[in-house]
Short mmCIF file of C-alpha atoms and ligand atoms in Angstrom, two decimals:
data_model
loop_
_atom_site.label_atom_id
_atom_site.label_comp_id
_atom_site.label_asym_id
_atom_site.label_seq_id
_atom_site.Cartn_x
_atom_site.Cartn_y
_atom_site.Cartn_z
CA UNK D 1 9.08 -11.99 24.15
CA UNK D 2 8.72 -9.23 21.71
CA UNK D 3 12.18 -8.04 20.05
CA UNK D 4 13.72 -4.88 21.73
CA UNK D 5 11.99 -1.95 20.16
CA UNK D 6 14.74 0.28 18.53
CA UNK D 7 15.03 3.34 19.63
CA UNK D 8 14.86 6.34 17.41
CA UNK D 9 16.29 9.30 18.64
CA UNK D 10 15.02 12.92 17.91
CA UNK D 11 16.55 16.40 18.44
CA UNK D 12 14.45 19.13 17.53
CA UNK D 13 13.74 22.20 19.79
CA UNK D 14 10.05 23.14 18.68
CA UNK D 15 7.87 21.03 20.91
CA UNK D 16 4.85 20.84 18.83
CA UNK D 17 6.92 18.86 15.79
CA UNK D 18 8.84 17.17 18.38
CA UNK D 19 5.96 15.58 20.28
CA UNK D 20 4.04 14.71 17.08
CA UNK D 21 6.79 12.89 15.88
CA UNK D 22 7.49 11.38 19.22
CA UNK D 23 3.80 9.95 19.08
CA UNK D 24 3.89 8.57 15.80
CA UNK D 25 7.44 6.38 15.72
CA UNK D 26 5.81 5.03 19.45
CA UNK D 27 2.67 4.04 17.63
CA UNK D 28 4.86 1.92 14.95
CA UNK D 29 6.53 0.28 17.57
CA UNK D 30 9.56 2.18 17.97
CA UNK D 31 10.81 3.64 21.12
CA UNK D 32 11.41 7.35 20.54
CA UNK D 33 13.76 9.70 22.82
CA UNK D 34 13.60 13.29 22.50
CA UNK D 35 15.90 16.24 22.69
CA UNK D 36 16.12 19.54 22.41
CA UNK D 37 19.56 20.31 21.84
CA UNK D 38 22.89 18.98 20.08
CA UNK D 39 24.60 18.66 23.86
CA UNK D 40 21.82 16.78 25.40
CA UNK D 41 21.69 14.72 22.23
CA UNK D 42 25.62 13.37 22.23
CA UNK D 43 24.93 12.74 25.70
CA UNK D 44 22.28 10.14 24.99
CA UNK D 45 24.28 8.86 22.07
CA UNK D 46 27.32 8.02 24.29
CA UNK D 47 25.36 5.67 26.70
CA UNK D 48 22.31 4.30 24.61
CA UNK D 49 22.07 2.34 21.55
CA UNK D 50 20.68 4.55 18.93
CA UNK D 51 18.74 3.03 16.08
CA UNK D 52 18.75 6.46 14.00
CA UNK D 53 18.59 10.11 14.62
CA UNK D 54 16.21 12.59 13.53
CA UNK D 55 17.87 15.41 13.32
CA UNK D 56 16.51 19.09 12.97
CA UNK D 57 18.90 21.54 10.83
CA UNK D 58 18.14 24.67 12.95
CA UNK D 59 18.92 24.18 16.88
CA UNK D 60 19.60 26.51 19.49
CA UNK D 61 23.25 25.60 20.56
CA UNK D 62 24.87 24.23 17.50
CA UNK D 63 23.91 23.72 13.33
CA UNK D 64 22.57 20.72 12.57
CA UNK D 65 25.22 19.71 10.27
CA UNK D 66 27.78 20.28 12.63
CA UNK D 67 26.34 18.36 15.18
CA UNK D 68 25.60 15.01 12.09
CA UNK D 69 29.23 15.29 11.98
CA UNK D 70 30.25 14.87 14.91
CA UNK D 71 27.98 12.05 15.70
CA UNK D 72 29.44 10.83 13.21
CA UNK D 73 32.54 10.84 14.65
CA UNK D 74 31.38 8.93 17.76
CA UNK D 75 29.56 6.03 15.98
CA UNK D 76 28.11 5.07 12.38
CA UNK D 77 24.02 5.97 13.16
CA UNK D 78 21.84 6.74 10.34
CA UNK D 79 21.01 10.74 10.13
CA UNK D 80 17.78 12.14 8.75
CA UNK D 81 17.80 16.03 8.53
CA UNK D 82 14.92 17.79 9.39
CA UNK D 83 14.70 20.97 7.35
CA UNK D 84 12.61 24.20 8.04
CA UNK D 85 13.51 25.92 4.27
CA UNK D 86 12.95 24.30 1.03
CA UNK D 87 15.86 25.35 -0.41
CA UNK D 88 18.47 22.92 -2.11
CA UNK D 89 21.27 24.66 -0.58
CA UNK D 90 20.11 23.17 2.76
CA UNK D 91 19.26 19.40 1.09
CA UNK D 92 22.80 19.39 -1.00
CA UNK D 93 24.57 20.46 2.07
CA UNK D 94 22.90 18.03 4.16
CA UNK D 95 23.49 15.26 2.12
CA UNK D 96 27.10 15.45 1.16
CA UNK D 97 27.54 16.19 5.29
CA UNK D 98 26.57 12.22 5.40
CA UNK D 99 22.78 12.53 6.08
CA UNK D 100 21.13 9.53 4.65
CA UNK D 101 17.85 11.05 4.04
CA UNK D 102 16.09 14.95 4.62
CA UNK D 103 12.67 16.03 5.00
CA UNK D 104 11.23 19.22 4.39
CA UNK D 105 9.09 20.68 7.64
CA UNK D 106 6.10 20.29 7.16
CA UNK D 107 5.53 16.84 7.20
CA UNK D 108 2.84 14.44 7.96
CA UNK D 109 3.78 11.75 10.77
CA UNK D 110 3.42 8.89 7.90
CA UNK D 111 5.86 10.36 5.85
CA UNK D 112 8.36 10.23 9.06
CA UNK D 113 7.61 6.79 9.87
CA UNK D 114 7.82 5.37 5.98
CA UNK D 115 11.62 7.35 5.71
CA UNK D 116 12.56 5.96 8.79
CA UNK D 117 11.69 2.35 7.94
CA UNK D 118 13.14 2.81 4.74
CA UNK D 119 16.43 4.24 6.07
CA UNK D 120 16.47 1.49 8.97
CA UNK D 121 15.98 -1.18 5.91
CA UNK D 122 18.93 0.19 4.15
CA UNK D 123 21.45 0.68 7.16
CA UNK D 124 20.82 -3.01 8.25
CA UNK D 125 22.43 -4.31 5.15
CA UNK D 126 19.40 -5.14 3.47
CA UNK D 127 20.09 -4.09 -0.23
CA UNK D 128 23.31 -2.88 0.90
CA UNK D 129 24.12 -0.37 -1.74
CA UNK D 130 27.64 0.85 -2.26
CA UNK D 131 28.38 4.35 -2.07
CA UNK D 132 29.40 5.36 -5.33
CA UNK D 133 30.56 9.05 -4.75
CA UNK D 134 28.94 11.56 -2.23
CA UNK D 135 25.54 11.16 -3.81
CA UNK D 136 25.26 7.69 -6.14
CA UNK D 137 24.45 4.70 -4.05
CA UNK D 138 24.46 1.52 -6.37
CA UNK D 139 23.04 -1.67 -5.32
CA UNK D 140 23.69 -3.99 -8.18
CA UNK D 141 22.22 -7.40 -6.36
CA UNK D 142 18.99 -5.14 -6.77
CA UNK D 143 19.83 -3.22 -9.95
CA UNK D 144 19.09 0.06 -7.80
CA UNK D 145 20.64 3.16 -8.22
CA UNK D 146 20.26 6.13 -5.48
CA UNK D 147 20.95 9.97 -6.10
CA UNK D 148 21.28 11.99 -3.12
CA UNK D 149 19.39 9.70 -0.70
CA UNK D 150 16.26 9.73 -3.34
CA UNK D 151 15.98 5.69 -5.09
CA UNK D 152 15.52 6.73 -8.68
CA UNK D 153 12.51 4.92 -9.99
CA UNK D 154 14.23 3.76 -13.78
CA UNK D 155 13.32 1.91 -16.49
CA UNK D 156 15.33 -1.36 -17.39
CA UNK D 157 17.40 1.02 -20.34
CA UNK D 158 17.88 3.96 -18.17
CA UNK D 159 19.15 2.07 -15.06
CA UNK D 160 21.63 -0.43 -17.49
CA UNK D 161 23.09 3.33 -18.68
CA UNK D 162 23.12 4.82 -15.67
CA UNK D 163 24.79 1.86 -14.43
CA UNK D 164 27.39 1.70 -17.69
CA UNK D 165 28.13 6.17 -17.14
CA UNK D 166 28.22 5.54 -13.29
CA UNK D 167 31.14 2.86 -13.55
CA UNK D 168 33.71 5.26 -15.16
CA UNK D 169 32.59 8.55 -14.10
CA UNK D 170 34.33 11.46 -16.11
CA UNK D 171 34.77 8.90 -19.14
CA UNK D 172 32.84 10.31 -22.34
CA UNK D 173 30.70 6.96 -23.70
CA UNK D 174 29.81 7.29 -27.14
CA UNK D 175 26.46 6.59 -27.89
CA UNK D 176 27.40 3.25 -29.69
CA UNK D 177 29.29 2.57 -26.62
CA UNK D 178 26.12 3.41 -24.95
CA UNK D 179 23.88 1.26 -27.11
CA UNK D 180 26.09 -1.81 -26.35
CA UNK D 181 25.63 -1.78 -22.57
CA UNK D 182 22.48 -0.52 -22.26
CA UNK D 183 20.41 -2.21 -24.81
CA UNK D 184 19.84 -5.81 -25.74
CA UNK D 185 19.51 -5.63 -29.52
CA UNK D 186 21.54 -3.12 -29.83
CA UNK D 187 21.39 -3.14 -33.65
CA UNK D 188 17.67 -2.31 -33.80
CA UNK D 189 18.24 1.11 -31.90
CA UNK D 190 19.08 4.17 -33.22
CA UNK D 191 21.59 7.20 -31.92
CA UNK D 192 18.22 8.83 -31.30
CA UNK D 193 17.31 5.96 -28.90
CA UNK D 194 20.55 6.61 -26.16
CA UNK D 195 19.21 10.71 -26.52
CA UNK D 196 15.53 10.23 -25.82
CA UNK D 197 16.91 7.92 -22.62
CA UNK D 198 19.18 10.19 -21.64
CA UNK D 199 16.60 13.44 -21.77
CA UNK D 200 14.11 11.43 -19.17
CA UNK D 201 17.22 10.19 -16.78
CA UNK D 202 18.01 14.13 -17.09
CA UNK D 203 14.32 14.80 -16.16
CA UNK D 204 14.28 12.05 -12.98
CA UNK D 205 17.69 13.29 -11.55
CA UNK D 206 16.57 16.81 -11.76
CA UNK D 207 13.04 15.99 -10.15
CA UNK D 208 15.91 15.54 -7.01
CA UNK D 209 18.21 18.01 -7.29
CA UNK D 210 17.20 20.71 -9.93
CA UNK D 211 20.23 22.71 -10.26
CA UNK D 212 22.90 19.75 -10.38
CA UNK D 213 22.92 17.78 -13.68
CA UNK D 214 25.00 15.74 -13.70
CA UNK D 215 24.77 14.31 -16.87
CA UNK D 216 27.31 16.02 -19.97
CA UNK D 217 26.90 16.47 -23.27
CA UNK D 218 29.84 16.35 -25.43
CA UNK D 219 28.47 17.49 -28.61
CA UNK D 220 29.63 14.70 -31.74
CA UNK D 221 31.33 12.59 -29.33
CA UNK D 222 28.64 11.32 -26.69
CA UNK D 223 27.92 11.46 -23.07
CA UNK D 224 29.62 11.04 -19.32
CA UNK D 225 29.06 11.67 -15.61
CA UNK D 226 30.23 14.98 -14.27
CA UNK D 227 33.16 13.36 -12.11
CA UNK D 228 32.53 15.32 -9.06
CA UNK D 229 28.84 14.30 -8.60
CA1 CA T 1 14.51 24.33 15.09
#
């Protein structure tokens, strides 16, 4: 007997979106309910098991962060946010609202399917990553750090000082401090070295969130995370 499929649920009141995304999660082998509004969609969550919800930001009785929270009141689900505008404001907001992953309308039915794997992978405990603050996910076991939902693709240097500034946010690490935990011969680096590492994490974080850097400077004495990030 095959396993039970798992059943993704989506609320989203534009039919056209709705129905392509409803075809492609059944052609990957999932079983996909749709809805078209936030009271029709706590109804199903109180009597099914839900694998994950794909949830559209703009529906015609209630936000869409509004209704992520209280779904996620009723039960721990995973959340992806469907969202018609680009902007950050709607990706930041999302995301600290306890979304586990966005996408940007439009989007092609692979791109659906690959996030909802992925967030299905992550929310079954495989490379359980523990949630740092509102956006840092860390999973040491796989020496993988998230920001805001996004897996930052990171060097061995820039993940081992991520890792070191993400331990003791708010503490300023000097760059010898730096050097130590980040580098294996940490003698044959220079100060330049922990700068040039730190200008290309800047560059990956802000490839996800443009406006947020959360890296400071602290001019003669080194670097730390922005506490609040
Ligand atoms: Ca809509």
């Amino acid at each position: 007997m095959p396993a039970a499929r798992q059943i993704i649920l989506i609320v989203e009141d534009e039919p056209p979106i709705a129905e392509t995304m409803v075809y492609a999660l059944q052609t990957e082998g999932f079983a996909a309910l749709w809805k078209t509004t936030g009271r029709e969609a706590l109804a199903v969550l109180a009597e099914q098991e839900i694998a994950l919800v794909v949830l559209d930001v703009g529906l015609p009785d209630i936000n869409g962060f509004d209704l992520c929270r209280e779904i996620r009141r009723q039960r721990k689900v995973p959340v992806i946010f469907l969202t018609a505008r680009s902007g950050e404001v709607d990706r930041v907001v999302g995301l600290e609202l306890g979304g586990d992953d966005y996408m940007t309308k439009p989007f092609s039915p692979r791109e659906l399917t690959a996030r909802v794997r992925a967030v299905l992978r992550r929310s079954n405990g495989e490379g359980e990553a523990a949630p740092v603050s509102a956006v840092w996910r860390h999973d040491e076991a796989r020496c993988r750090i998230s920001y805001r939902a996004r897996p930052l693709d990171l060097t061995r240097n820039e993940y081992r000082l991520l890792r070191t500034l993400l331990a003791q946010p708010g503490r300023v690490f000097s760059r010898d401090q730096l050097m130590e935990a980040a580098w294996e011969d940490p003698g044959a680096a220079l100060d330049r070295t922990v700068d040039a590492h730190i200008k290309l994490l800047r560059a990956k974080l802000r490839a996800v969130a443009p406006g947020a850097d959360p890296l400071v400077t602290h001019r003669g004495l080194g670097y730390s995370l922005r506490e609040e990030s």
